[in-house]
């Protein structure tokens, strides 16, 4: 079932993106080949069971975000949803926001290290769901996954900063920066994304 691409939150990566899993030993597996029950490597909780995977196509003319290889630690050009949250780690984040690790919407990184908008590819996207939001590895960099109960709740990052939840929704695994905060962070002349 196709969804409005721009409203997808959590993990919405191109179906061709590789996700770090416990397939065999430790292996990167194309997101389109994952199935519920697969064990995915997470930053905070080790291997976690993938509870659900949703495949969807972006409507024609939808926008996606293209991240060139190496821009933020990724090992290949990566396509994600504009609302895909990406983990940034750096001392500037701690100086500005009191946290060394923060989540930033991909769309808020446009212009940083040649990250740009692009037409969403027709081959599809996947949304990976776990029991709680997790930080997972996609194409070599860290992104936020979805949880079975997550949904867009008015797009208000203040909710997570205040520690509030709506209808039992789990909180993001890291603080989420607003667009102007992300621009401040990556606009710093000394900002270097951790690879």
mmCIF file of N, CA and C in Angstrom, residues 119-193:
data_model
loop_
_atom_site.group_PDB
_atom_site.id
_atom_site.type_symbol
_atom_site.label_atom_id
_atom_site.label_comp_id
_atom_site.label_asym_id
_atom_site.label_seq_id
_atom_site.Cartn_x
_atom_site.Cartn_y
_atom_site.Cartn_z
ATOM 1 N N UNK A 119 14.237 13.588 -6.623
ATOM 2 C CA UNK A 119 12.946 12.928 -6.799
ATOM 3 C C UNK A 119 13.017 11.548 -6.161
ATOM 4 N N UNK A 120 11.989 11.207 -5.442
ATOM 5 C CA UNK A 120 11.961 9.898 -4.781
ATOM 6 C C UNK A 120 12.005 8.802 -5.835
ATOM 7 N N UNK A 121 12.874 7.817 -5.642
ATOM 8 C CA UNK A 121 12.983 6.738 -6.631
ATOM 9 C C UNK A 121 11.736 5.872 -6.667
ATOM 10 N N UNK A 122 11.494 5.289 -7.811
ATOM 11 C CA UNK A 122 10.292 4.467 -7.992
ATOM 12 C C UNK A 122 10.444 3.065 -7.414
ATOM 13 N N UNK A 123 11.669 2.656 -7.080
ATOM 14 C CA UNK A 123 11.868 1.273 -6.636
ATOM 15 C C UNK A 123 11.403 1.009 -5.213
ATOM 16 N N UNK A 124 11.039 2.028 -4.476
ATOM 17 C CA UNK A 124 10.413 1.810 -3.183
ATOM 18 C C UNK A 124 11.284 2.071 -1.971
ATOM 19 N N UNK A 125 10.579 2.102 -0.863
ATOM 20 C CA UNK A 125 11.190 2.379 0.429
ATOM 21 C C UNK A 125 10.702 1.358 1.429
ATOM 22 N N UNK A 126 11.421 1.275 2.539
ATOM 23 C CA UNK A 126 11.005 0.396 3.628
ATOM 24 C C UNK A 126 11.004 1.177 4.932
ATOM 25 N N UNK A 127 10.113 0.754 5.789
ATOM 26 C CA UNK A 127 10.041 1.286 7.144
ATOM 27 C C UNK A 127 10.227 0.093 8.063
ATOM 28 N N UNK A 128 11.248 0.137 8.899
ATOM 29 C CA UNK A 128 11.587 -0.966 9.802
ATOM 30 C C UNK A 128 11.059 -0.659 11.197
ATOM 31 N N UNK A 129 10.373 -1.631 11.806
ATOM 32 C CA UNK A 129 9.763 -1.399 13.105
ATOM 33 C C UNK A 129 10.255 -2.413 14.136
ATOM 34 N N UNK A 130 10.573 -1.870 15.312
ATOM 35 C CA UNK A 130 11.027 -2.663 16.449
ATOM 36 C C UNK A 130 10.080 -2.401 17.625
ATOM 37 N N UNK A 131 10.328 -3.046 18.764
ATOM 38 C CA UNK A 131 9.494 -2.812 19.941
ATOM 39 C C UNK A 131 9.562 -1.363 20.406
ATOM 40 N N UNK A 132 10.735 -0.774 20.311
ATOM 41 C CA UNK A 132 10.947 0.634 20.667
ATOM 42 C C UNK A 132 11.801 1.257 19.562
ATOM 43 N N UNK A 133 11.802 2.579 19.437
ATOM 44 C CA UNK A 133 12.694 3.201 18.443
ATOM 45 C C UNK A 133 14.146 2.832 18.759
ATOM 46 N N UNK A 134 14.891 2.520 17.741
ATOM 47 C CA UNK A 134 16.293 2.117 17.891
ATOM 48 C C UNK A 134 17.159 2.946 16.958
ATOM 49 N N UNK A 135 18.440 3.011 17.283
ATOM 50 C CA UNK A 135 19.429 3.551 16.356
ATOM 51 C C UNK A 135 20.000 2.345 15.626
ATOM 52 N N UNK A 136 19.847 2.319 14.300
ATOM 53 C CA UNK A 136 20.340 1.203 13.488
ATOM 54 C C UNK A 136 21.337 1.735 12.461
ATOM 55 N N UNK A 137 22.003 0.819 11.802
ATOM 56 C CA UNK A 137 23.037 1.166 10.825
ATOM 57 C C UNK A 137 22.516 0.903 9.417
ATOM 58 N N UNK A 138 22.439 1.966 8.613
ATOM 59 C CA UNK A 138 21.988 1.864 7.223
ATOM 60 C C UNK A 138 23.070 2.437 6.330
ATOM 61 N N UNK A 139 23.570 1.646 5.420
ATOM 62 C CA UNK A 139 24.641 2.079 4.515
ATOM 63 C C UNK A 139 25.826 2.652 5.277
ATOM 64 N N UNK A 140 26.056 2.156 6.493
ATOM 65 C CA UNK A 140 27.233 2.540 7.260
ATOM 66 C C UNK A 140 27.045 3.728 8.184
ATOM 67 N N UNK A 141 25.886 4.367 8.203
ATOM 68 C CA UNK A 141 25.690 5.456 9.161
ATOM 69 C C UNK A 141 24.479 5.162 10.029
ATOM 70 N N UNK A 142 24.268 5.984 11.055
ATOM 71 C CA UNK A 142 23.273 5.686 12.078
ATOM 72 C C UNK A 142 21.984 6.483 11.872
ATOM 73 N N UNK A 143 20.870 5.750 11.894
ATOM 74 C CA UNK A 143 19.558 6.367 11.715
ATOM 75 C C UNK A 143 18.601 5.840 12.779
ATOM 76 N N UNK A 144 17.481 6.527 12.946
ATOM 77 C CA UNK A 144 16.463 6.069 13.879
ATOM 78 C C UNK A 144 15.496 5.139 13.148
ATOM 79 N N UNK A 145 15.109 4.077 13.835
ATOM 80 C CA UNK A 145 14.084 3.177 13.310
ATOM 81 C C UNK A 145 12.728 3.606 13.838
ATOM 82 N N UNK A 146 11.701 2.915 13.407
ATOM 83 C CA UNK A 146 10.355 3.120 13.930
ATOM 84 C C UNK A 146 10.073 2.092 15.019
ATOM 85 N N UNK A 147 9.053 2.404 15.802
ATOM 86 C CA UNK A 147 8.535 1.444 16.763
ATOM 87 C C UNK A 147 7.134 1.067 16.316
ATOM 88 N N UNK A 148 6.662 -0.063 16.748
ATOM 89 C CA UNK A 148 5.347 -0.535 16.320
ATOM 90 C C UNK A 148 4.236 0.467 16.602
ATOM 91 N N UNK A 149 4.398 1.295 17.620
ATOM 92 C CA UNK A 149 3.337 2.235 17.983
ATOM 93 C C UNK A 149 3.604 3.655 17.513
ATOM 94 N N UNK A 150 4.683 3.903 16.763
ATOM 95 C CA UNK A 150 4.990 5.290 16.430
ATOM 96 C C UNK A 150 4.161 5.786 15.255
ATOM 97 N N UNK A 151 3.889 7.065 15.275
ATOM 98 C CA UNK A 151 3.178 7.741 14.205
ATOM 99 C C UNK A 151 3.498 9.221 14.321
ATOM 100 N N UNK A 152 3.184 9.970 13.299
ATOM 101 C CA UNK A 152 3.458 11.412 13.316
ATOM 102 C C UNK A 152 2.490 12.084 14.274
ATOM 103 N N UNK A 153 3.000 12.772 15.287
ATOM 104 C CA UNK A 153 2.135 13.479 16.217
ATOM 105 C C UNK A 153 2.412 14.955 16.156
ATOM 106 N N UNK A 154 1.843 15.563 15.115
ATOM 107 C CA UNK A 154 1.905 17.007 14.901
ATOM 108 C C UNK A 154 3.318 17.512 14.684
ATOM 109 N N UNK A 155 4.283 16.631 14.531
ATOM 110 C CA UNK A 155 5.654 17.029 14.234
ATOM 111 C C UNK A 155 6.257 17.938 15.283
ATOM 112 N N UNK A 156 5.884 17.787 16.539
ATOM 113 C CA UNK A 156 6.321 18.697 17.585
ATOM 114 C C UNK A 156 7.492 18.101 18.364
ATOM 115 N N UNK A 157 8.753 18.493 18.020
ATOM 116 C CA UNK A 157 9.907 17.936 18.729
ATOM 117 C C UNK A 157 9.946 18.353 20.193
ATOM 118 N N UNK A 158 9.211 19.390 20.552
ATOM 119 C CA UNK A 158 9.157 19.811 21.946
ATOM 120 C C UNK A 158 8.606 18.701 22.827
ATOM 121 N N UNK A 159 7.698 17.881 22.279
ATOM 122 C CA UNK A 159 7.118 16.772 23.043
ATOM 123 C C UNK A 159 8.219 15.856 23.570
ATOM 124 N N UNK A 160 9.169 15.493 22.705
ATOM 125 C CA UNK A 160 10.218 14.577 23.149
ATOM 126 C C UNK A 160 11.188 15.263 24.091
ATOM 127 N N UNK A 161 11.460 16.532 23.880
ATOM 128 C CA UNK A 161 12.358 17.253 24.784
ATOM 129 C C UNK A 161 11.793 17.340 26.194
ATOM 130 N N UNK A 162 10.484 17.450 26.294
ATOM 131 C CA UNK A 162 9.835 17.543 27.601
ATOM 132 C C UNK A 162 9.580 16.171 28.209
ATOM 133 N N UNK A 163 9.890 15.110 27.462
ATOM 134 C CA UNK A 163 9.686 13.761 27.952
ATOM 135 C C UNK A 163 8.234 13.327 27.921
ATOM 136 N N UNK A 164 7.433 13.977 27.080
ATOM 137 C CA UNK A 164 6.011 13.657 26.997
ATOM 138 C C UNK A 164 5.762 12.632 25.903
ATOM 139 N N UNK A 165 4.762 11.816 26.106
ATOM 140 C CA UNK A 165 4.361 10.871 25.074
ATOM 141 C C UNK A 165 2.886 11.072 24.783
ATOM 142 N N UNK A 166 2.478 10.647 23.612
ATOM 143 C CA UNK A 166 1.085 10.709 23.213
ATOM 144 C C UNK A 166 0.596 9.273 23.042
ATOM 145 N N UNK A 167 -0.454 8.911 23.727
ATOM 146 C CA UNK A 167 -1.056 7.575 23.617
ATOM 147 C C UNK A 167 -0.027 6.465 23.809
ATOM 148 N N UNK A 168 0.868 6.640 24.751
ATOM 149 C CA UNK A 168 1.842 5.602 25.048
ATOM 150 C C UNK A 168 2.944 5.465 24.023
ATOM 151 N N UNK A 169 3.080 6.432 23.124
ATOM 152 C CA UNK A 169 4.132 6.381 22.121
ATOM 153 C C UNK A 169 5.511 6.428 22.772
ATOM 154 N N UNK A 170 6.429 5.586 22.355
ATOM 155 C CA UNK A 170 7.776 5.654 22.919
ATOM 156 C C UNK A 170 8.505 6.911 22.458
ATOM 157 N N UNK A 171 9.388 7.394 23.303
ATOM 158 C CA UNK A 171 10.192 8.569 22.969
ATOM 159 C C UNK A 171 11.313 8.192 22.008
ATOM 160 N N UNK A 172 11.797 9.156 21.226
ATOM 161 C CA UNK A 172 12.962 8.887 20.371
ATOM 162 C C UNK A 172 14.167 8.520 21.242
ATOM 163 N N UNK A 173 15.106 7.762 20.695
ATOM 164 C CA UNK A 173 16.262 7.333 21.490
ATOM 165 C C UNK A 173 17.267 8.447 21.793
ATOM 166 N N UNK A 174 17.150 9.586 21.140
ATOM 167 C CA UNK A 174 18.010 10.751 21.380
ATOM 168 C C UNK A 174 17.164 12.006 21.213
ATOM 169 N N UNK A 175 17.643 13.144 21.735
ATOM 170 C CA UNK A 175 16.917 14.399 21.499
ATOM 171 C C UNK A 175 16.836 14.693 19.999
ATOM 172 N N UNK A 176 15.719 15.260 19.583
ATOM 173 C CA UNK A 176 15.493 15.591 18.175
ATOM 174 C C UNK A 176 15.615 17.108 18.016
ATOM 175 N N UNK A 177 16.510 17.532 17.120
ATOM 176 C CA UNK A 177 16.680 18.959 16.878
ATOM 177 C C UNK A 177 15.606 19.484 15.941
ATOM 178 N N UNK A 178 15.200 20.711 16.175
ATOM 179 C CA UNK A 178 14.318 21.403 15.245
ATOM 180 C C UNK A 178 15.166 21.887 14.073
ATOM 181 N N UNK A 179 14.523 22.293 12.987
ATOM 182 C CA UNK A 179 15.232 22.680 11.760
ATOM 183 C C UNK A 179 16.259 23.776 12.022
ATOM 184 N N UNK A 180 15.890 24.813 12.745
ATOM 185 C CA UNK A 180 16.832 25.920 12.974
ATOM 186 C C UNK A 180 18.010 25.482 13.840
ATOM 187 N N UNK A 181 17.794 24.526 14.739
ATOM 188 C CA UNK A 181 18.892 24.019 15.561
ATOM 189 C C UNK A 181 19.847 23.166 14.720
ATOM 190 N N UNK A 182 19.287 22.364 13.836
ATOM 191 C CA UNK A 182 20.126 21.548 12.951
ATOM 192 C C UNK A 182 20.978 22.442 12.063
ATOM 193 N N UNK A 183 20.385 23.509 11.547
ATOM 194 C CA UNK A 183 21.138 24.441 10.699
ATOM 195 C C UNK A 183 22.258 25.108 11.486
ATOM 196 N N UNK A 184 22.001 25.455 12.731
ATOM 197 C CA UNK A 184 23.036 26.029 13.584
ATOM 198 C C UNK A 184 24.183 25.046 13.764
ATOM 199 N N UNK A 185 23.828 23.781 14.024
ATOM 200 C CA UNK A 185 24.845 22.759 14.265
ATOM 201 C C UNK A 185 25.699 22.506 13.029
ATOM 202 N N UNK A 186 25.103 22.214 11.902
ATOM 203 C CA UNK A 186 25.891 21.873 10.716
ATOM 204 C C UNK A 186 26.449 23.115 10.032
ATOM 205 N N UNK A 187 25.911 24.277 10.365
ATOM 206 C CA UNK A 187 26.424 25.522 9.798
ATOM 207 C C UNK A 187 27.678 26.023 10.487
ATOM 208 N N UNK A 188 28.010 25.417 11.623
ATOM 209 C CA UNK A 188 29.210 25.801 12.357
ATOM 210 C C UNK A 188 30.443 25.524 11.492
ATOM 211 N N UNK A 189 31.352 26.479 11.439
ATOM 212 C CA UNK A 189 32.560 26.316 10.609
ATOM 213 C C UNK A 189 33.422 25.158 11.075
ATOM 214 N N UNK A 190 33.281 24.768 12.335
ATOM 215 C CA UNK A 190 34.121 23.687 12.857
ATOM 216 C C UNK A 190 33.398 22.359 12.949
ATOM 217 N N UNK A 191 32.126 22.285 12.482
ATOM 218 C CA UNK A 191 31.377 21.042 12.608
ATOM 219 C C UNK A 191 31.984 19.937 11.750
ATOM 220 N N UNK A 192 32.193 18.788 12.371
ATOM 221 C CA UNK A 192 32.632 17.577 11.683
ATOM 222 C C UNK A 192 31.755 16.443 12.161
ATOM 223 N N UNK A 193 31.010 15.838 11.246
ATOM 224 C CA UNK A 193 30.160 14.703 11.621
ATOM 225 C C UNK A 193 31.039 13.508 11.949
#
